Short mmCIF file of C-alpha atoms in Angstrom, two decimals:
data_model
loop_
_atom_site.label_atom_id
_atom_site.label_comp_id
_atom_site.label_asym_id
_atom_site.label_seq_id
_atom_site.Cartn_x
_atom_site.Cartn_y
_atom_site.Cartn_z
CA MET C 156 -3.36 5.98 -14.25
CA HIS C 157 -5.09 5.07 -10.99
CA ILE C 158 -2.97 4.24 -7.94
CA ASP C 159 -4.40 2.89 -4.68
CA ILE C 160 -1.99 2.91 -1.75
CA ILE C 161 -2.67 0.92 1.42
CA ALA C 162 -0.89 2.62 4.31
CA VAL C 163 -0.74 2.18 8.07
CA ILE C 164 -0.16 5.93 8.55
CA PRO C 165 -1.81 7.60 5.54
CA GLU C 166 -0.97 11.10 6.79
CA LEU C 167 2.70 10.44 5.95
CA MET C 168 1.77 10.05 2.28
CA GLU C 169 -0.19 13.27 1.81
CA GLY C 170 2.80 15.62 1.84
CA PRO C 171 4.93 14.07 -0.91
CA PHE C 172 1.96 13.79 -3.29
CA GLY C 173 1.10 17.49 -3.00
CA TYR C 174 4.27 18.81 -4.66
CA SER C 175 6.40 18.75 -7.79
CA ILE C 176 5.81 16.31 -10.65
CA ILE C 177 3.10 14.31 -8.91
CA LYS C 178 1.14 17.47 -8.07
CA ARG C 179 1.24 18.60 -11.70
CA ALA C 180 0.21 15.14 -12.94
CA LYS C 181 -2.76 15.14 -10.54
CA GLU C 182 -3.81 18.63 -11.64
CA LYS C 183 -3.72 17.58 -15.31
CA GLY C 184 -5.72 14.43 -14.57
CA LYS C 185 -2.89 12.11 -15.62
CA VAL C 186 -2.88 10.26 -12.29
CA HIS C 187 -5.38 9.65 -9.53
CA ILE C 188 -3.91 8.63 -6.17
CA ASN C 189 -6.13 7.17 -3.46
CA ILE C 190 -4.62 6.49 -0.03
CA ILE C 191 -6.47 3.84 1.98
CA PRO C 192 -5.93 3.73 5.77
CA LEU C 193 -5.40 0.08 6.69
CA ARG C 194 -6.75 0.68 10.19
CA GLN C 195 -10.27 0.93 8.70
CA TYR C 196 -10.05 -2.84 8.26
CA GLY C 197 -8.52 -3.53 11.68
CA LEU C 198 -9.90 -6.10 14.09
CA GLY C 199 -11.71 -5.46 17.36
CA ASN C 200 -12.59 -2.26 19.20
CA TYR C 201 -9.10 -0.82 18.71
CA LYS C 202 -8.89 -1.71 14.99
CA LYS C 203 -5.78 -3.82 15.54
CA ILE C 204 -3.67 -4.39 12.44
CA ASP C 205 -0.41 -5.74 13.91
CA ASP C 206 0.80 -8.58 16.06
CA GLN C 207 4.05 -9.92 17.46
CA SER C 208 6.03 -12.06 15.06
CA TYR C 209 5.93 -15.79 15.60
CA GLY C 210 9.09 -17.45 16.86
CA VAL C 211 12.29 -15.77 17.96
CA ASP C 212 12.22 -12.70 15.72
CA ALA C 213 11.69 -9.36 17.43
CA GLY C 214 9.36 -6.73 16.06
CA MET C 215 5.78 -6.44 14.92
CA VAL C 216 4.20 -7.77 11.72
CA LEU C 217 1.03 -6.84 9.88
CA MET C 218 -1.88 -9.18 10.54
CA CYS C 219 -3.01 -10.85 7.33
CA GLU C 220 -6.78 -10.56 8.00
CA PRO C 221 -7.08 -6.74 7.85
CA LEU C 222 -4.77 -6.58 4.84
CA ALA C 223 -6.62 -9.37 3.02
CA ASN C 224 -10.00 -7.74 3.73
CA CYS C 225 -8.75 -4.41 2.38
CA ILE C 226 -7.27 -5.96 -0.78
CA GLN C 227 -10.40 -8.03 -1.44
CA GLU C 228 -12.64 -4.98 -1.14
CA LEU C 229 -10.42 -2.96 -3.49
CA GLN C 230 -10.23 -5.81 -6.00
CA SER C 231 -14.02 -6.09 -6.02
CA LYS C 232 -14.14 -2.51 -7.36
CA ARG C 233 -11.18 -2.54 -9.76
CA VAL C 234 -8.90 -4.95 -11.60
CA TYR C 235 -5.26 -4.16 -10.87
CA ASP C 236 -2.51 -4.63 -13.41
CA GLU C 237 0.03 -4.94 -10.59
CA VAL C 238 0.03 -5.33 -6.81
CA VAL C 239 3.29 -4.14 -5.26
CA TYR C 240 4.35 -4.78 -1.67
CA LEU C 241 7.09 -2.38 -0.59
CA CYS C 242 9.63 -3.85 1.83
CA PRO C 243 13.39 -3.63 2.34
CA ASP C 244 13.82 -7.36 1.62
CA GLY C 245 12.20 -7.11 -1.83
CA GLU C 246 13.67 -6.64 -5.27
CA LYS C 247 15.58 -3.46 -5.99
CA TYR C 248 13.45 -0.70 -7.51
CA THR C 249 15.16 0.27 -10.75
CA GLN C 250 14.44 2.69 -13.57
CA GLN C 251 13.35 -0.25 -15.74
CA GLU C 252 10.80 -1.25 -13.08
CA ALA C 253 9.60 2.37 -12.81
CA ASN C 254 9.14 2.49 -16.60
CA ARG C 255 7.23 -0.80 -16.60
CA LEU C 256 4.92 0.27 -13.77
CA SER C 257 4.29 3.65 -15.44
CA LEU C 258 2.56 1.82 -18.29
CA THR C 259 -0.04 0.21 -16.02
CA LYS C 260 -3.56 1.60 -15.76
CA ASN C 261 -4.39 0.41 -12.22
CA LEU C 262 -1.75 -0.09 -9.56
CA LEU C 263 -2.13 -1.24 -5.95
CA ILE C 264 0.75 -0.45 -3.58
CA ILE C 265 1.00 -1.91 -0.08
CA CYS C 266 3.30 0.11 2.18
CA GLY C 267 5.50 -2.09 4.32
CA HIS C 268 5.55 -0.17 7.60
CA TYR C 269 6.31 -3.20 9.78
CA LYS C 270 8.81 -6.04 9.74
CA GLY C 271 6.60 -7.94 7.31
CA ILE C 272 3.25 -9.68 6.97
CA ASP C 273 2.28 -12.48 9.34
CA GLN C 274 2.81 -15.76 7.47
CA ARG C 275 1.23 -18.12 9.97
#
């Protein structure tokens, strides 16, 4: 299984994947996990990836351009069975969903670090 994870702060992901079941799966070659820093695809000199939300909502949202550029580049190299966007407003992650995703060969996960993705 190959898992690509797009993350705003990739350093937060390194710790959990270096221990326990995931560590053993990586050592046995059962899973390959690649963490992609979204800021590589940011805009401008400061590699901006976020913006204020449109309207009255408070908080920051991910800009769609850096995220779209990252996804397009990854999809040009690999065909994903599933693309999963993690956010608190999404569907509940259940054991059935975990079982279904465990059967995929290529998985792309987008970490929802902000309030959401800009929908303008």
